mmCIF file of N, CA and C in Angstrom:
data_model
loop_
_atom_site.group_PDB
_atom_site.id
_atom_site.type_symbol
_atom_site.label_atom_id
_atom_site.label_comp_id
_atom_site.label_asym_id
_atom_site.label_seq_id
_atom_site.Cartn_x
_atom_site.Cartn_y
_atom_site.Cartn_z
ATOM 1 N N MET A 1 -32.210 194.605 30.644
ATOM 2 C CA MET A 1 -33.292 194.779 29.716
ATOM 3 C C MET A 1 -32.761 194.952 28.292
ATOM 4 N N ALA A 2 -31.740 195.769 28.132
ATOM 5 C CA ALA A 2 -31.188 195.998 26.801
ATOM 6 C C ALA A 2 -30.548 194.731 26.245
ATOM 7 N N VAL A 3 -29.968 193.947 27.135
ATOM 8 C CA VAL A 3 -29.334 192.702 26.697
ATOM 9 C C VAL A 3 -30.382 191.744 26.143
ATOM 10 N N ASN A 4 -31.527 191.641 26.793
ATOM 11 C CA ASN A 4 -32.588 190.757 26.331
ATOM 12 C C ASN A 4 -33.102 191.173 24.960
ATOM 13 N N LYS A 5 -33.254 192.476 24.744
ATOM 14 C CA LYS A 5 -33.710 192.960 23.437
ATOM 15 C C LYS A 5 -32.695 192.605 22.359
ATOM 16 N N GLU A 6 -31.414 192.746 22.676
ATOM 17 C CA GLU A 6 -30.366 192.432 21.702
ATOM 18 C C GLU A 6 -30.380 190.947 21.355
ATOM 19 N N ILE A 7 -30.603 190.099 22.338
ATOM 20 C CA ILE A 7 -30.658 188.656 22.088
ATOM 21 C C ILE A 7 -31.840 188.330 21.189
ATOM 22 N N LYS A 8 -32.989 188.958 21.431
ATOM 23 C CA LYS A 8 -34.166 188.707 20.599
ATOM 24 C C LYS A 8 -33.926 189.165 19.169
ATOM 25 N N VAL A 9 -33.262 190.289 18.986
ATOM 26 C CA VAL A 9 -32.958 190.779 17.643
ATOM 27 C C VAL A 9 -32.029 189.801 16.938
ATOM 28 N N ASN A 10 -31.019 189.298 17.640
ATOM 29 C CA ASN A 10 -30.089 188.338 17.046
ATOM 30 C C ASN A 10 -30.800 187.047 16.663
ATOM 31 N N GLU A 11 -31.730 186.582 17.493
ATOM 32 C CA GLU A 11 -32.485 185.371 17.168
ATOM 33 C C GLU A 11 -33.315 185.588 15.912
ATOM 34 N N HIS A 12 -33.907 186.772 15.794
ATOM 35 C CA HIS A 12 -34.718 187.087 14.613
ATOM 36 C C HIS A 12 -33.844 187.110 13.355
ATOM 37 N N GLU A 13 -32.656 187.682 13.459
ATOM 38 C CA GLU A 13 -31.740 187.713 12.314
ATOM 39 C C GLU A 13 -31.318 186.300 11.927
ATOM 40 N N ASN A 14 -31.073 185.441 12.910
ATOM 41 C CA ASN A 14 -30.688 184.060 12.621
ATOM 42 C C ASN A 14 -31.802 183.326 11.895
ATOM 43 N N LEU A 15 -33.055 183.565 12.280
ATOM 44 C CA LEU A 15 -34.178 182.926 11.602
ATOM 45 C C LEU A 15 -34.256 183.381 10.153
ATOM 46 N N GLN A 16 -34.012 184.672 9.917
ATOM 47 C CA GLN A 16 -34.035 185.182 8.543
ATOM 48 C C GLN A 16 -32.907 184.562 7.725
ATOM 49 N N GLU A 17 -31.733 184.402 8.314
ATOM 50 C CA GLU A 17 -30.616 183.791 7.600
ATOM 51 C C GLU A 17 -30.919 182.336 7.264
ATOM 52 N N ASP A 18 -31.502 181.601 8.209
ATOM 53 C CA ASP A 18 -31.868 180.208 7.950
ATOM 54 C C ASP A 18 -32.873 180.123 6.819
ATOM 55 N N HIS A 19 -33.844 181.034 6.825
ATOM 56 C CA HIS A 19 -34.866 181.037 5.776
ATOM 57 C C HIS A 19 -34.230 181.322 4.417
ATOM 58 N N SER A 20 -33.298 182.280 4.361
ATOM 59 C CA SER A 20 -32.673 182.611 3.083
ATOM 60 C C SER A 20 -31.780 181.470 2.599
ATOM 61 N N TYR A 21 -31.121 180.767 3.531
ATOM 62 C CA TYR A 21 -30.309 179.615 3.126
ATOM 63 C C TYR A 21 -31.181 178.510 2.547
ATOM 64 N N LYS A 22 -32.338 178.270 3.160
ATOM 65 C CA LYS A 22 -33.244 177.238 2.659
ATOM 66 C C LYS A 22 -33.768 177.612 1.281
ATOM 67 N N GLY A 23 -34.078 178.893 1.079
ATOM 68 C CA GLY A 23 -34.551 179.341 -0.225
ATOM 69 C C GLY A 23 -33.477 179.213 -1.286
ATOM 70 N N ALA A 24 -32.250 179.544 -0.921
ATOM 71 C CA ALA A 24 -31.149 179.423 -1.876
ATOM 72 C C ALA A 24 -30.902 177.964 -2.232
ATOM 73 N N LEU A 25 -30.980 177.084 -1.250
ATOM 74 C CA LEU A 25 -30.792 175.654 -1.506
ATOM 75 C C LEU A 25 -31.891 175.128 -2.417
ATOM 76 N N ALA A 26 -33.125 175.506 -2.139
ATOM 77 C CA ALA A 26 -34.247 175.023 -2.943
ATOM 78 C C ALA A 26 -34.132 175.504 -4.382
ATOM 79 N N SER A 27 -33.834 176.786 -4.580
ATOM 80 C CA SER A 27 -33.737 177.298 -5.944
ATOM 81 C C SER A 27 -32.543 176.698 -6.676
ATOM 82 N N SER A 28 -31.444 176.477 -5.971
ATOM 83 C CA SER A 28 -30.286 175.841 -6.609
ATOM 84 C C SER A 28 -30.614 174.425 -7.051
ATOM 85 N N LEU A 29 -31.288 173.668 -6.184
ATOM 86 C CA LEU A 29 -31.658 172.298 -6.546
ATOM 87 C C LEU A 29 -32.605 172.281 -7.734
ATOM 88 N N ILE A 30 -33.548 173.217 -7.759
ATOM 89 C CA ILE A 30 -34.512 173.247 -8.865
ATOM 90 C C ILE A 30 -33.810 173.583 -10.174
ATOM 91 N N PHE A 31 -32.989 174.637 -10.183
ATOM 92 C CA PHE A 31 -32.353 175.060 -11.427
ATOM 93 C C PHE A 31 -31.280 174.078 -11.885
ATOM 94 N N VAL A 32 -30.448 173.624 -10.972
ATOM 95 C CA VAL A 32 -29.381 172.693 -11.347
ATOM 96 C C VAL A 32 -29.973 171.348 -11.738
ATOM 97 N N GLY A 33 -30.894 170.845 -10.928
ATOM 98 C CA GLY A 33 -31.536 169.570 -11.238
ATOM 99 C C GLY A 33 -32.318 169.635 -12.536
ATOM 100 N N GLY A 34 -33.042 170.717 -12.729
ATOM 101 C CA GLY A 34 -33.798 170.889 -13.967
ATOM 102 C C GLY A 34 -32.888 170.991 -15.177
ATOM 103 N N GLY A 35 -31.770 171.669 -15.026
ATOM 104 C CA GLY A 35 -30.816 171.775 -16.128
ATOM 105 C C GLY A 35 -30.229 170.431 -16.503
ATOM 106 N N ILE A 36 -29.911 169.629 -15.499
ATOM 107 C CA ILE A 36 -29.361 168.292 -15.763
ATOM 108 C C ILE A 36 -30.395 167.423 -16.464
ATOM 109 N N VAL A 37 -31.639 167.458 -15.985
ATOM 110 C CA VAL A 37 -32.701 166.654 -16.599
ATOM 111 C C VAL A 37 -32.939 167.088 -18.040
ATOM 112 N N LEU A 38 -32.982 168.391 -18.289
ATOM 113 C CA LEU A 38 -33.184 168.874 -19.660
ATOM 114 C C LEU A 38 -32.018 168.485 -20.565
ATOM 115 N N PHE A 39 -30.797 168.531 -20.043
ATOM 116 C CA PHE A 39 -29.632 168.157 -20.836
ATOM 117 C C PHE A 39 -29.680 166.676 -21.204
ATOM 118 N N ILE A 40 -30.046 165.834 -20.246
ATOM 119 C CA ILE A 40 -30.153 164.394 -20.526
ATOM 120 C C ILE A 40 -31.264 164.134 -21.537
ATOM 121 N N ALA A 41 -32.392 164.831 -21.394
ATOM 122 C CA ALA A 41 -33.492 164.671 -22.351
ATOM 123 C C ALA A 41 -33.055 165.105 -23.744
ATOM 124 N N LEU A 42 -32.276 166.179 -23.832
ATOM 125 C CA LEU A 42 -31.765 166.636 -25.127
ATOM 126 C C LEU A 42 -30.838 165.591 -25.737
ATOM 127 N N LEU A 43 -29.943 165.031 -24.932
ATOM 128 C CA LEU A 43 -29.036 164.004 -25.442
ATOM 129 C C LEU A 43 -29.804 162.775 -25.917
ATOM 130 N N LEU A 44 -30.804 162.344 -25.162
ATOM 131 C CA LEU A 44 -31.615 161.194 -25.577
ATOM 132 C C LEU A 44 -32.365 161.482 -26.873
ATOM 133 N N THR A 45 -32.900 162.683 -26.990
ATOM 134 C CA THR A 45 -33.622 163.060 -28.209
ATOM 135 C C THR A 45 -32.684 163.055 -29.409
ATOM 136 N N LEU A 46 -31.512 163.634 -29.253
ATOM 137 C CA LEU A 46 -30.550 163.649 -30.358
ATOM 138 C C LEU A 46 -30.112 162.232 -30.721
ATOM 139 N N TYR A 47 -29.959 161.372 -29.730
ATOM 140 C CA TYR A 47 -29.571 159.985 -29.988
ATOM 141 C C TYR A 47 -30.666 159.245 -30.748
ATOM 142 N N MET A 48 -31.924 159.459 -30.366
ATOM 143 C CA MET A 48 -33.031 158.772 -31.042
ATOM 144 C C MET A 48 -33.212 159.280 -32.468
ATOM 145 N N VAL A 49 -32.996 160.547 -32.692
ATOM 146 C CA VAL A 49 -33.132 161.109 -34.037
ATOM 147 C C VAL A 49 -32.017 160.589 -34.935
ATOM 148 N N ARG A 50 -30.850 160.362 -34.356
ATOM 149 C CA ARG A 50 -29.707 159.882 -35.132
ATOM 150 C C ARG A 50 -29.985 158.504 -35.723
ATOM 151 N N ILE A 51 -30.687 157.659 -34.974
ATOM 152 C CA ILE A 51 -30.962 156.291 -35.440
ATOM 153 C C ILE A 51 -32.166 156.311 -36.305
#
């Protein structure tokens, strides 16, 4: 009985870890991708103003 409870607790912890990894991946993609897009937009704007 105690072994089954321990397995269920471990499964619950694994689900939480998977959820946190997905959240970290999503936020990293948003911030890094957004930063790259903003940097390219800034470079294009500076290039157009130069001409």
